[in-house]
Coordinates of C-alpha atoms and ligand atoms in Angstrom, one line a residue:
M1 CA 133.4 72.7 131.8
A2 CA 134.2 74.1 128.4
S3 CA 136.3 71.1 127.4
T4 CA 133.6 68.7 128.5
G5 CA 131.1 70.5 126.4
K6 CA 133.5 70.2 123.4
T7 CA 133.9 66.5 123.8
L8 CA 130.2 66.0 124.0
G9 CA 129.8 67.9 120.8
V10 CA 132.2 65.6 119.0
T11 CA 130.5 62.5 120.4
A12 CA 127.2 63.7 119.1
I13 CA 128.6 64.1 115.6
V14 CA 130.0 60.7 115.6
I15 CA 126.6 59.3 116.6
V16 CA 124.9 61.1 113.9
G17 CA 127.4 59.9 111.5
L18 CA 127.0 56.2 112.5
G19 CA 123.2 56.7 112.5
L20 CA 123.2 57.6 108.8
I21 CA 125.3 54.6 108.0
A22 CA 124.4 54.9 104.3
G23 CA 127.0 57.1 104.3
G24 CA 130.5 57.5 104.1
I25 CA 129.4 60.6 102.1
T26 CA 127.2 61.9 105.0
W27 CA 130.0 61.3 107.4
A28 CA 132.4 63.0 105.2
V29 CA 130.1 66.0 104.9
L30 CA 129.8 66.2 108.7
A31 CA 133.4 65.9 109.1
T32 CA 134.3 68.7 106.8
T33 CA 131.6 71.0 108.2
R34 CA 133.2 70.4 111.5
S35 CA 136.8 71.2 110.8
E36 CA 135.9 74.2 108.6
A37 CA 134.3 76.9 110.5
P38 CA 131.5 78.8 108.7
P39 CA 132.6 81.8 106.7
P40 CA 133.3 84.9 108.7
E41 CA 130.3 87.0 109.6
I42 CA 130.3 90.3 107.5
L43 CA 128.5 92.9 109.6
P44 CA 127.3 95.9 107.7
L45 CA 129.5 99.0 108.4
D46 CA 128.1 102.5 108.8
W47 CA 128.9 104.8 105.7
W48 CA 131.8 106.6 107.6
Q49 CA 133.6 103.6 109.0
H50 CA 135.3 102.5 105.8
C51 CA 135.1 105.6 103.6
V52 CA 137.5 107.6 101.6
L53 CA 137.3 111.3 103.0
Y54 CA 138.7 114.1 101.0
Q55 CA 139.5 117.5 102.2
I56 CA 138.8 120.4 100.0
Y57 CA 140.5 123.8 100.7
P58 CA 137.9 125.8 99.0
R59 CA 140.0 128.8 98.2
S60 CA 142.3 126.8 96.2
F61 CA 140.2 124.0 94.6
K62 CA 138.4 125.7 91.6
D63 CA 137.5 129.3 90.8
S64 CA 134.3 129.7 88.8
D65 CA 134.1 133.4 88.4
G66 CA 137.6 134.5 87.6
D67 CA 138.4 136.5 90.7
G68 CA 141.4 134.1 91.5
I69 CA 139.7 132.6 94.5
G70 CA 138.1 129.2 94.6
D71 CA 134.4 129.0 95.3
L72 CA 131.4 126.8 95.8
K73 CA 130.2 127.0 92.1
G74 CA 133.8 125.8 91.2
I75 CA 133.4 122.8 93.6
I76 CA 130.0 122.1 92.1
S77 CA 131.4 122.0 88.6
E78 CA 134.0 119.4 89.7
L79 CA 131.9 117.0 91.8
E80 CA 132.4 114.3 89.2
H81 CA 136.0 114.3 90.2
F82 CA 135.1 112.6 93.4
V83 CA 133.1 109.9 91.8
D84 CA 135.8 109.3 89.3
A85 CA 138.5 109.2 92.0
G86 CA 136.3 106.9 94.3
V87 CA 135.9 109.4 97.1
D88 CA 132.8 108.9 99.4
A89 CA 132.8 112.1 101.5
I90 CA 134.3 115.6 101.4
W91 CA 135.0 118.1 104.1
M92 CA 135.6 121.6 103.4
S93 CA 137.7 124.1 105.3
P94 CA 135.4 127.0 106.4
I95 CA 133.1 128.6 103.9
F96 CA 131.5 131.1 106.4
E97 CA 131.5 134.8 106.4
S98 CA 134.9 135.9 107.4
P99 CA 137.4 138.9 107.3
M100 CA 139.8 136.2 106.1
V101 CA 142.7 137.0 108.5
D102 CA 143.1 133.1 109.0
F103 CA 141.4 132.3 105.6
G104 CA 138.1 131.4 107.1
Y105 CA 139.1 130.2 110.5
D106 CA 138.2 133.7 111.8
I107 CA 134.4 133.5 111.4
S108 CA 132.3 136.6 111.7
N109 CA 129.0 135.1 111.0
F110 CA 128.6 131.3 111.6
Y111 CA 125.2 131.3 109.7
R112 CA 126.2 132.8 106.4
I113 CA 128.4 131.8 103.4
H114 CA 131.3 134.0 102.7
H115 CA 130.6 136.2 99.7
E116 CA 133.9 135.2 97.8
Y117 CA 132.7 131.6 98.0
G118 CA 129.2 132.1 96.9
T119 CA 125.7 132.1 98.4
M120 CA 123.5 129.9 100.5
E121 CA 121.7 128.8 97.2
D122 CA 125.1 127.7 95.9
F123 CA 125.7 125.8 99.1
M124 CA 122.3 124.1 98.9
E125 CA 123.0 123.2 95.3
L126 CA 126.4 121.8 96.3
L127 CA 124.6 119.6 99.0
T128 CA 121.9 118.4 96.6
R129 CA 124.3 117.5 93.7
S130 CA 126.8 115.8 96.0
H131 CA 124.0 113.7 97.6
E132 CA 122.7 112.8 94.2
L133 CA 126.1 111.4 93.4
G134 CA 126.3 109.6 96.7
I135 CA 128.8 111.9 98.3
K136 CA 128.5 113.0 101.9
V137 CA 129.4 116.7 102.7
L138 CA 130.9 117.8 105.9
L139 CA 131.4 121.4 107.1
D140 CA 134.2 122.8 109.2
F141 CA 132.9 123.6 112.7
V142 CA 135.2 126.2 114.5
P143 CA 134.1 126.4 118.1
N144 CA 137.1 127.7 119.8
H145 CA 137.0 131.2 118.5
A146 CA 135.0 133.9 116.5
S147 CA 136.4 136.9 114.5
N148 CA 136.6 140.1 116.4
E149 CA 134.2 141.4 113.8
S150 CA 131.6 139.0 114.8
E151 CA 128.4 140.3 116.4
Y152 CA 129.2 138.1 119.5
F153 CA 132.5 139.8 120.0
I154 CA 131.3 143.4 119.3
K155 CA 128.5 142.9 121.8
S156 CA 130.8 141.3 124.3
E157 CA 133.3 144.2 124.0
A158 CA 130.4 146.5 124.6
R159 CA 129.3 144.5 127.6
E160 CA 125.9 144.0 126.2
P161 CA 123.7 141.9 128.7
G162 CA 123.9 138.3 127.6
Y163 CA 127.1 138.7 125.8
E164 CA 129.4 140.1 128.6
D165 CA 131.1 136.7 129.3
F166 CA 131.0 135.2 125.7
F167 CA 134.7 135.6 125.6
I168 CA 137.6 135.3 128.0
W169 CA 138.0 138.8 129.4
A170 CA 140.5 139.8 132.2
D171 CA 141.9 142.9 133.8
G172 CA 145.6 143.5 133.2
L173 CA 148.3 143.1 135.8
E174 CA 150.0 146.0 137.5
D175 CA 153.0 147.0 135.7
P176 CA 155.6 147.6 138.5
N177 CA 157.5 150.0 136.2
N178 CA 154.8 152.1 134.9
P179 CA 151.7 152.9 137.0
N180 CA 149.8 154.1 133.8
N181 CA 150.3 150.8 132.1
T182 CA 149.0 147.2 132.6
L183 CA 150.5 143.9 131.7
P184 CA 148.7 140.9 130.2
P185 CA 147.1 138.7 132.7
S186 CA 149.4 135.8 132.2
N187 CA 152.4 134.6 130.2
W188 CA 150.3 132.6 127.6
V189 CA 151.7 132.6 124.2
S190 CA 149.5 132.5 121.0
Q191 CA 149.9 129.7 118.5
F192 CA 150.8 132.3 115.9
G193 CA 153.3 134.0 118.3
G194 CA 153.1 136.9 120.6
S195 CA 151.0 137.1 123.8
A196 CA 147.6 135.3 123.8
W197 CA 146.1 138.4 125.3
E198 CA 145.1 141.5 123.5
W199 CA 144.1 144.8 125.1
S200 CA 140.7 146.3 124.3
T201 CA 140.7 150.0 124.7
K202 CA 136.9 149.9 124.5
R203 CA 136.4 147.5 127.3
Q204 CA 139.4 148.4 129.2
Q205 CA 140.3 144.7 129.6
Y206 CA 142.3 142.0 127.9
Y207 CA 140.7 139.2 125.8
L208 CA 142.2 135.9 125.1
H209 CA 143.1 134.6 121.6
Q210 CA 145.0 131.4 121.3
F211 CA 145.4 131.9 117.6
A212 CA 145.5 135.4 115.7
I213 CA 144.6 138.6 117.4
Q214 CA 141.4 138.7 115.4
Q215 CA 140.4 135.2 116.7
A216 CA 139.0 135.8 120.1
D217 CA 138.5 132.6 122.2
F218 CA 135.0 131.8 123.3
N219 CA 134.3 131.2 127.0
F220 CA 133.2 127.6 127.2
R221 CA 132.5 128.0 130.9
N222 CA 129.6 130.0 129.8
Q223 CA 126.4 128.0 129.2
A224 CA 125.1 130.6 126.7
V225 CA 128.2 129.9 124.5
R226 CA 127.6 126.1 124.7
D227 CA 124.0 126.6 123.7
E228 CA 125.0 128.7 120.8
M229 CA 127.3 126.0 119.5
F230 CA 124.3 123.6 119.4
N231 CA 122.3 126.2 117.5
I232 CA 125.0 126.5 114.9
M233 CA 125.4 122.8 114.5
K234 CA 121.6 122.4 114.3
Y235 CA 121.4 125.1 111.6
W236 CA 123.8 123.3 109.3
L237 CA 122.4 119.8 110.0
D238 CA 118.9 121.2 109.3
R239 CA 120.2 122.3 105.7
G240 CA 121.5 118.8 105.2
A241 CA 125.2 118.7 106.1
D242 CA 126.2 115.2 107.0
G243 CA 128.5 116.2 109.9
F244 CA 131.5 118.3 110.9
R245 CA 135.2 118.4 111.0
V246 CA 135.7 120.1 114.3
D247 CA 138.6 122.6 114.6
A248 CA 141.4 123.2 117.1
L249 CA 139.9 121.3 120.0
P250 CA 142.9 121.1 122.4
Y251 CA 142.6 124.9 122.9
L252 CA 138.9 124.9 123.7
I253 CA 139.2 125.4 127.4
E254 CA 141.8 127.2 129.6
A255 CA 142.5 127.2 133.3
D256 CA 139.8 128.8 135.5
P257 CA 141.1 131.7 137.7
A258 CA 138.7 130.4 140.3
D259 CA 141.0 127.5 140.8
H260 CA 144.0 129.7 141.0
G261 CA 143.5 132.3 143.6
G262 CA 141.6 134.5 141.3
R263 CA 144.1 135.1 138.6
Y264 CA 145.1 133.3 135.5
P265 CA 148.2 131.1 136.2
D266 CA 151.3 131.4 134.1
D267 CA 152.2 128.4 132.0
P268 CA 155.6 126.9 133.3
L269 CA 158.6 127.7 131.4
S270 CA 160.0 125.3 128.9
G271 CA 163.6 126.2 129.7
R272 CA 164.4 126.2 126.0
V273 CA 166.8 129.0 125.6
E274 CA 166.2 129.2 121.8
F275 CA 162.9 130.8 122.4
E276 CA 162.1 134.4 123.6
P277 CA 159.0 134.9 125.9
H278 CA 156.8 135.9 123.0
Q279 CA 157.6 132.9 120.9
L280 CA 155.7 129.6 120.9
G281 CA 157.9 127.0 122.6
Y282 CA 158.9 129.4 125.4
T283 CA 156.3 128.0 127.6
I284 CA 154.7 124.4 128.3
P285 CA 151.0 124.7 127.7
L286 CA 149.9 123.4 130.9
Y287 CA 147.0 125.8 131.4
T288 CA 146.1 126.4 127.8
K289 CA 145.9 123.0 126.0
D290 CA 144.5 119.6 126.4
L291 CA 142.4 120.6 129.6
I292 CA 140.4 117.6 130.8
E293 CA 137.2 119.6 130.9
L294 CA 137.1 120.0 127.1
Y295 CA 136.3 116.4 126.5
D296 CA 133.0 116.6 128.2
V297 CA 132.0 119.4 125.6
V298 CA 133.0 117.0 122.8
Y299 CA 130.9 114.2 124.3
E300 CA 128.0 116.6 124.7
W301 CA 128.2 117.4 120.9
R302 CA 128.2 113.6 120.2
E303 CA 125.0 113.2 122.2
F304 CA 123.7 116.1 120.2
V305 CA 124.3 114.7 116.8
D306 CA 123.1 111.2 117.9
K307 CA 120.0 112.7 119.2
Y308 CA 119.6 114.7 115.9
L309 CA 119.8 111.5 114.0
E310 CA 117.2 109.8 116.3
E311 CA 114.8 112.6 115.8
N312 CA 115.3 113.3 112.2
G313 CA 116.3 110.0 110.6
G314 CA 118.6 109.7 107.7
D315 CA 122.2 108.6 107.7
T316 CA 124.7 109.1 110.8
R317 CA 125.8 112.6 111.2
V318 CA 129.5 112.5 112.1
L319 CA 132.1 114.4 114.1
F320 CA 135.7 114.2 113.2
S321 CA 137.8 116.2 115.6
E322 CA 141.0 118.0 114.9
G323 CA 143.8 118.4 117.4
Y324 CA 147.6 117.8 117.7
A325 CA 148.2 116.1 121.1
N326 CA 150.0 113.1 122.4
V327 CA 148.4 109.7 122.0
T328 CA 146.7 109.6 125.4
M329 CA 145.0 112.9 125.1
T330 CA 144.1 112.2 121.4
M331 CA 142.4 108.9 122.3
L332 CA 140.2 110.7 124.8
Y333 CA 138.4 112.3 122.0
Y334 CA 137.1 108.9 121.0
G335 CA 135.7 108.6 124.5
T336 CA 134.7 105.2 125.8
G337 CA 132.3 104.2 128.4
D338 CA 128.7 103.2 128.7
V339 CA 126.5 104.4 125.9
G340 CA 122.8 103.5 126.3
G341 CA 123.7 100.5 128.4
A342 CA 126.3 99.1 126.1
R343 CA 130.0 99.8 126.1
G344 CA 130.9 102.0 123.1
V345 CA 132.5 105.1 121.8
R346 CA 130.8 108.3 122.9
G347 CA 133.0 111.0 121.7
A348 CA 134.1 112.2 118.1
H349 CA 133.4 109.4 115.6
F350 CA 137.2 109.7 115.4
P351 CA 139.9 112.3 116.1
F352 CA 142.1 112.8 113.0
N353 CA 145.3 110.8 113.2
F354 CA 148.2 113.0 112.4
D355 CA 150.9 110.6 113.2
F356 CA 152.0 110.4 109.6
I357 CA 152.5 114.2 109.6
T358 CA 154.1 114.6 113.1
D359 CA 156.0 111.4 113.6
L360 CA 157.1 110.2 110.2
S361 CA 159.2 111.8 107.4
A362 CA 161.6 111.0 104.6
R363 CA 164.1 109.9 107.3
S364 CA 161.8 107.3 108.7
G365 CA 162.6 103.6 108.2
A366 CA 160.2 100.7 107.8
R367 CA 160.3 100.0 111.6
D368 CA 159.3 103.6 112.3
F369 CA 156.3 103.2 110.1
A370 CA 155.2 99.9 111.6
Y371 CA 155.7 101.3 115.1
V372 CA 153.7 104.5 114.5
V373 CA 150.8 102.7 112.8
L374 CA 150.6 100.0 115.6
R375 CA 150.8 102.7 118.3
W376 CA 147.4 104.2 117.1
L377 CA 145.8 100.8 116.6
T378 CA 147.0 99.7 120.1
Y379 CA 145.8 102.7 122.0
M380 CA 142.6 103.1 120.1
P381 CA 139.6 102.0 122.2
H382 CA 138.0 98.7 121.3
G383 CA 135.3 99.0 118.7
A384 CA 136.5 102.5 117.4
T385 CA 137.3 103.3 113.8
P386 CA 141.0 104.3 112.8
N387 CA 141.9 106.9 110.2
W388 CA 144.9 108.0 108.4
V389 CA 145.8 111.5 107.4
F390 CA 148.9 112.3 105.3
G391 CA 148.5 116.0 104.8
N392 CA 146.3 119.0 105.2
H393 CA 146.2 122.7 104.7
D394 CA 148.4 123.3 107.8
N395 CA 151.3 121.2 106.9
N396 CA 153.8 120.8 104.0
R397 CA 152.4 118.3 101.4
M398 CA 152.9 114.6 101.7
P399 CA 155.4 114.2 98.8
T400 CA 157.4 117.1 100.1
R401 CA 157.7 115.8 103.6
F402 CA 158.4 112.3 102.3
R403 CA 159.8 111.7 98.8
E404 CA 158.1 111.9 95.5
R405 CA 158.9 108.3 94.8
M406 CA 156.9 107.4 98.0
V407 CA 153.5 108.9 96.7
D408 CA 151.9 105.7 95.7
G409 CA 153.1 103.7 98.6
L410 CA 151.8 106.3 100.9
N411 CA 148.5 106.4 99.1
S412 CA 148.5 102.6 99.3
L413 CA 149.0 102.6 103.0
S414 CA 146.3 105.1 103.7
M415 CA 143.9 103.1 101.6
L416 CA 144.8 99.5 102.8
L417 CA 145.0 100.1 106.5
P418 CA 141.9 99.5 108.4
G419 CA 139.3 102.3 108.7
V420 CA 139.1 105.6 107.1
T421 CA 141.4 107.0 104.3
V422 CA 141.8 110.8 104.5
T423 CA 143.0 112.5 101.4
Y424 CA 144.1 116.2 101.2
Q425 CA 143.3 117.8 97.8
G426 CA 146.1 117.0 95.5
E427 CA 147.4 113.9 97.1
E428 CA 145.6 111.8 94.5
I429 CA 148.0 113.3 91.9
G430 CA 150.9 113.6 94.2
M431 CA 151.1 117.4 94.3
K432 CA 154.0 119.0 96.1
D433 CA 154.4 122.2 97.9
G434 CA 154.3 125.3 95.7
Y435 CA 156.9 128.0 96.1
V436 CA 155.5 131.1 97.7
S437 CA 157.9 134.2 97.9
W438 CA 157.8 136.5 101.0
E439 CA 156.1 139.1 98.8
D440 CA 153.3 136.7 97.9
T441 CA 153.0 135.2 101.4
V442 CA 149.6 135.7 103.0
D443 CA 149.4 133.2 105.8
V444 CA 149.0 134.9 109.2
E445 CA 151.1 132.4 110.9
A446 CA 154.1 133.0 108.6
C447 CA 153.5 136.8 108.7
N448 CA 153.3 136.9 112.5
R449 CA 156.0 134.4 113.4
G450 CA 158.5 134.9 110.7
D451 CA 160.3 137.5 108.6
E452 CA 161.7 137.5 105.1
N453 CA 164.4 135.0 106.3
T454 CA 162.3 132.7 108.5
Y455 CA 158.8 132.8 107.1
H456 CA 159.2 129.6 105.2
L457 CA 159.6 127.8 108.5
Y458 CA 156.1 128.6 109.5
S459 CA 154.3 129.3 106.3
R460 CA 151.2 127.2 105.4
D461 CA 150.9 128.7 101.9
P462 CA 152.9 126.2 100.1
A463 CA 150.5 123.5 100.9
R464 CA 147.7 125.7 99.9
T465 CA 148.5 126.7 96.3
P466 CA 145.7 126.0 93.7
F467 CA 144.8 122.5 92.5
H468 CA 146.4 121.4 89.2
W469 CA 143.5 120.4 86.9
N470 CA 145.3 120.7 83.6
S471 CA 148.1 122.3 81.6
S472 CA 146.3 125.4 80.6
T473 CA 146.7 128.9 82.4
N474 CA 146.7 128.8 86.1
A475 CA 146.6 125.0 85.9
G476 CA 142.9 125.3 85.0
F477 CA 142.1 126.6 88.4
S478 CA 141.1 130.1 87.4
S479 CA 140.9 132.5 84.5
A480 CA 142.2 135.4 86.7
N481 CA 145.3 137.3 85.9
R482 CA 146.4 136.8 89.4
T483 CA 145.4 134.0 91.8
W484 CA 145.2 134.5 95.6
L485 CA 148.3 132.3 95.9
P486 CA 150.5 131.6 93.0
V487 CA 150.0 128.4 91.1
A488 CA 153.0 126.0 91.6
D489 CA 155.3 126.1 88.7
D490 CA 155.4 122.3 88.1
Y491 CA 151.7 122.3 87.0
Q492 CA 152.4 121.5 83.3
E493 CA 154.2 118.2 84.2
L494 CA 152.0 117.4 87.1
N495 CA 148.2 117.8 86.8
L496 CA 145.1 115.7 86.7
A497 CA 144.3 115.9 83.0
L498 CA 147.7 114.5 82.1
Q499 CA 147.5 111.8 84.8
K500 CA 144.1 110.7 83.4
E501 CA 145.6 110.2 79.9
A502 CA 148.8 108.6 81.0
E503 CA 149.0 104.8 80.9
R504 CA 150.5 105.0 84.5
S505 CA 150.1 107.8 87.0
H506 CA 149.6 108.5 90.7
Y507 CA 146.0 109.1 89.9
K508 CA 145.5 105.8 88.2
V509 CA 147.1 104.1 91.2
Y510 CA 144.7 106.1 93.5
Q511 CA 141.7 105.0 91.5
A512 CA 142.8 101.4 91.6
L513 CA 143.2 101.6 95.3
T514 CA 139.8 103.1 96.0
A515 CA 138.2 100.5 93.8
L516 CA 139.9 97.8 95.8
K517 CA 139.0 99.4 99.1
K518 CA 135.3 99.3 98.2
R519 CA 135.4 95.8 96.9
Q520 CA 137.6 93.7 99.2
K521 CA 136.1 92.3 102.3
S522 CA 139.5 91.6 103.6
L523 CA 140.0 95.4 103.7
S524 CA 136.7 96.4 105.2
H525 CA 136.4 93.5 107.7
G526 CA 139.7 91.7 107.8
E527 CA 142.5 91.4 110.2
Y528 CA 145.8 93.3 109.9
S529 CA 149.4 92.6 110.3
I530 CA 152.0 95.3 109.8
R531 CA 155.7 94.9 110.2
A532 CA 159.1 95.7 108.9
L533 CA 160.7 92.9 106.8
S534 CA 163.9 94.9 107.0
D535 CA 165.0 98.4 107.8
S536 CA 163.6 99.6 104.5
T537 CA 160.6 97.4 103.5
L538 CA 157.3 97.7 105.2
C539 CA 154.8 94.9 104.8
L540 CA 151.0 95.3 105.5
V541 CA 148.8 92.2 105.2
R542 CA 145.1 92.3 105.2
Y543 CA 143.3 88.9 105.5
L544 CA 140.0 87.3 106.2
R545 CA 139.2 83.6 105.8
T546 CA 137.6 82.8 102.5
Y547 CA 138.5 86.2 101.0
D548 CA 141.5 87.2 99.1
T549 CA 144.5 88.3 101.1
I550 CA 145.9 91.7 100.2
V551 CA 149.6 92.4 100.8
L552 CA 151.4 95.8 100.5
L553 CA 155.1 95.7 100.1
F554 CA 156.6 99.1 100.3
N555 CA 160.3 100.1 100.3
V556 CA 160.4 103.4 102.2
A557 CA 164.0 103.9 101.8
D558 CA 166.1 105.6 99.1
N559 CA 167.9 102.6 97.9
S560 CA 166.8 99.1 96.7
D561 CA 166.1 96.3 99.2
T562 CA 165.7 92.6 99.0
V563 CA 163.4 90.9 101.4
D564 CA 162.3 87.3 101.9
L565 CA 158.6 86.8 101.5
S566 CA 158.5 83.4 103.1
R567 CA 158.5 85.4 106.4
V568 CA 155.0 86.7 105.5
A569 CA 152.9 83.9 107.1
Q570 CA 149.6 84.8 105.4
L571 CA 150.9 85.3 101.9
K572 CA 150.6 82.2 99.6
L573 CA 152.8 82.3 96.6
P574 CA 152.4 82.6 93.8
A575 CA 150.6 85.9 94.2
T576 CA 149.4 88.5 91.6
V577 CA 150.3 92.1 91.4
Y578 CA 147.1 94.1 91.6
V579 CA 148.7 97.6 91.4
S580 CA 152.3 99.0 91.6
S581 CA 153.8 102.4 92.1
V582 CA 154.5 104.3 88.9
H583 CA 158.2 103.8 89.0
S584 CA 157.8 100.0 89.5
S585 CA 159.0 97.6 86.8
R586 CA 156.1 95.3 87.9
R587 CA 152.7 95.4 86.2
E588 CA 149.2 94.6 87.0
G589 CA 148.7 90.8 86.6
D590 CA 152.4 89.9 87.0
T591 CA 152.9 86.8 89.1
I592 CA 155.3 86.9 92.1
N593 CA 156.7 83.3 92.4
G594 CA 160.0 83.6 94.2
E595 CA 160.5 84.1 97.9
N596 CA 163.1 86.7 97.5
I597 CA 161.9 90.0 96.1
T598 CA 163.9 93.1 95.3
L599 CA 162.2 96.5 95.6
S600 CA 163.7 99.7 94.1
A601 CA 163.7 102.9 96.2
G602 CA 160.3 103.9 97.2
E603 CA 158.6 101.1 95.2
A604 CA 155.3 99.7 96.4
I605 CA 153.4 96.8 95.1
V606 CA 150.0 95.5 96.2
L607 CA 149.6 91.8 95.9
R608 CA 146.5 89.6 95.9
S609 CA 146.9 86.0 97.1
E610 CA 144.7 83.0 98.0
P611 CA 142.7 83.4 101.2
V612 CA 144.2 82.3 104.4
S613 CA 142.6 79.1 105.8
Ligands
GLC701 C1 143.1 124.7 113.0 C2 143.1 124.9 111.5 C3 144.1 126.0 111.2 C4 143.7 127.2 111.9 C5 143.6 127.0 113.4 C6 142.8 128.1 114.1 O1 144.4 124.2 113.4 O2 143.3 123.7 110.7 O3 144.2 126.2 109.8 O4 144.6 128.3 111.6 O5 142.8 125.7 113.6 O6 141.5 128.0 113.7
MG702 MG1 136.0 132.7 92.7
CA703 CA1 139.9 128.4 124.0

């Protein structure tokens, strides 16, 4: 049937052509129109689908009052930086009232701004000023747990009606060796080491904490808890927040004793002899992580923000979910299925893609890069938006995990791949981990899991040292005598002010990339092809008929490499260098003619070539 239709179509054109016999010309026009399909349709994208999203770690971004701790007024004073850098949206690690055991991830009041960071007025000013500059502002929503100093916990521990089951409380098990003692309800291990259960003398029961002892896990099987989460979200949306980064989702729900004969089931043992029972890794988190029920909670939240938009108008309010999990469990956060009669995504707008953190490193070859990128794009549900994360406050900084020479290539990848670019503060200037001595170490994970000799294996402090604004005292971060974490000692050579002045710098490359990302339709709407041209050189092509083709060549290895560009089907030579990594000998505007090209260790070049036909 289809082919008959096509034949008829061709016949019709011929007849028209003959009918307007005046014309060879008319005929030619018709013939051309027929062989060249119309330009591709450019559907408008929603603001978040192709944005540059920047993570602020507020404690370390900018200190306005000289107490050595970053704050909201500090952020407000530097909002222009985002405009200058080409950032579209910011998300801030928690700024809510907190005893700061886990630096804000232990929230004692979800409705208040933490005093070291400022006031509600400051927050409102931050929102207004950001919105005036066209920057969206996302908050960190931490639903899994609350501080043991929160009112919720205090009331729950006291068994106040309505709060009794706000957290996961359980009786201890009998201790066969000591009738006066009880043992934790199960063998569950906390993310920060030690039993995930803590005894409350007051309530004479254990409570669950998947993270620090001071971070008690909410009971998500309790409707009142679920309702309170809506209240919290609504409160901040009402104030004007554009959405949330949602924290620690894999740990939201644990096994229900009702399904296990009335007791909490032990997690199976991993059999890994290098771990002791109190250490993370001793067990396999079968009953404590990635439970299938948690996804329904996420889908409920999506429904909630969508409904909020419907009722209140404005721009889309988004949910970006955090969780380290395998690809299958990660993709479930997107959620697919029927949404309002159409097939679409009904979960988080996206789950953060941590593959560049967990699966790639300085040891990876070009084939590993291509494979890891394609895995995400392959598993992602149809119609969903990809995203690329290279670092955050929980992991060593990007140039430290990879190599310094790779900074521009990695930023190019994050900017040129389809979807959302995520930048952790400092990546735009290539900041590396700072050194933090055991004496200066404050991270609860390092302090709980490590000692003087091993803390560096766990510490998240090196990725959290203050931002390098300039070469002055404390890198321009603070006027304090002592900052909450030491400023990394390379700040005089590596800082934003210097990179703005320099002719070539990571920051200038970053700016060129954000500008390209905003402008090029082949990046926002085009196809992609990513592959290894050799063990060392990765090639990403973005193309869309009638628009410039953009090609990234990136030598991820520690030695130079020669590749044959004739193998890149969509690349038409000669091509022009749009931007190159700071160590490259190539410059903007250079022409690439030859088919063989040699890239030095870590070199990245972004080329522009004629559209594909
Ligand atoms: C997330 C945060 C991390 C925090 C943990 C507990 O993984 O990114 O910093 O310690 O959740 O809230
Ligand atoms: Mg301060
Ligand atoms: Ca939990």
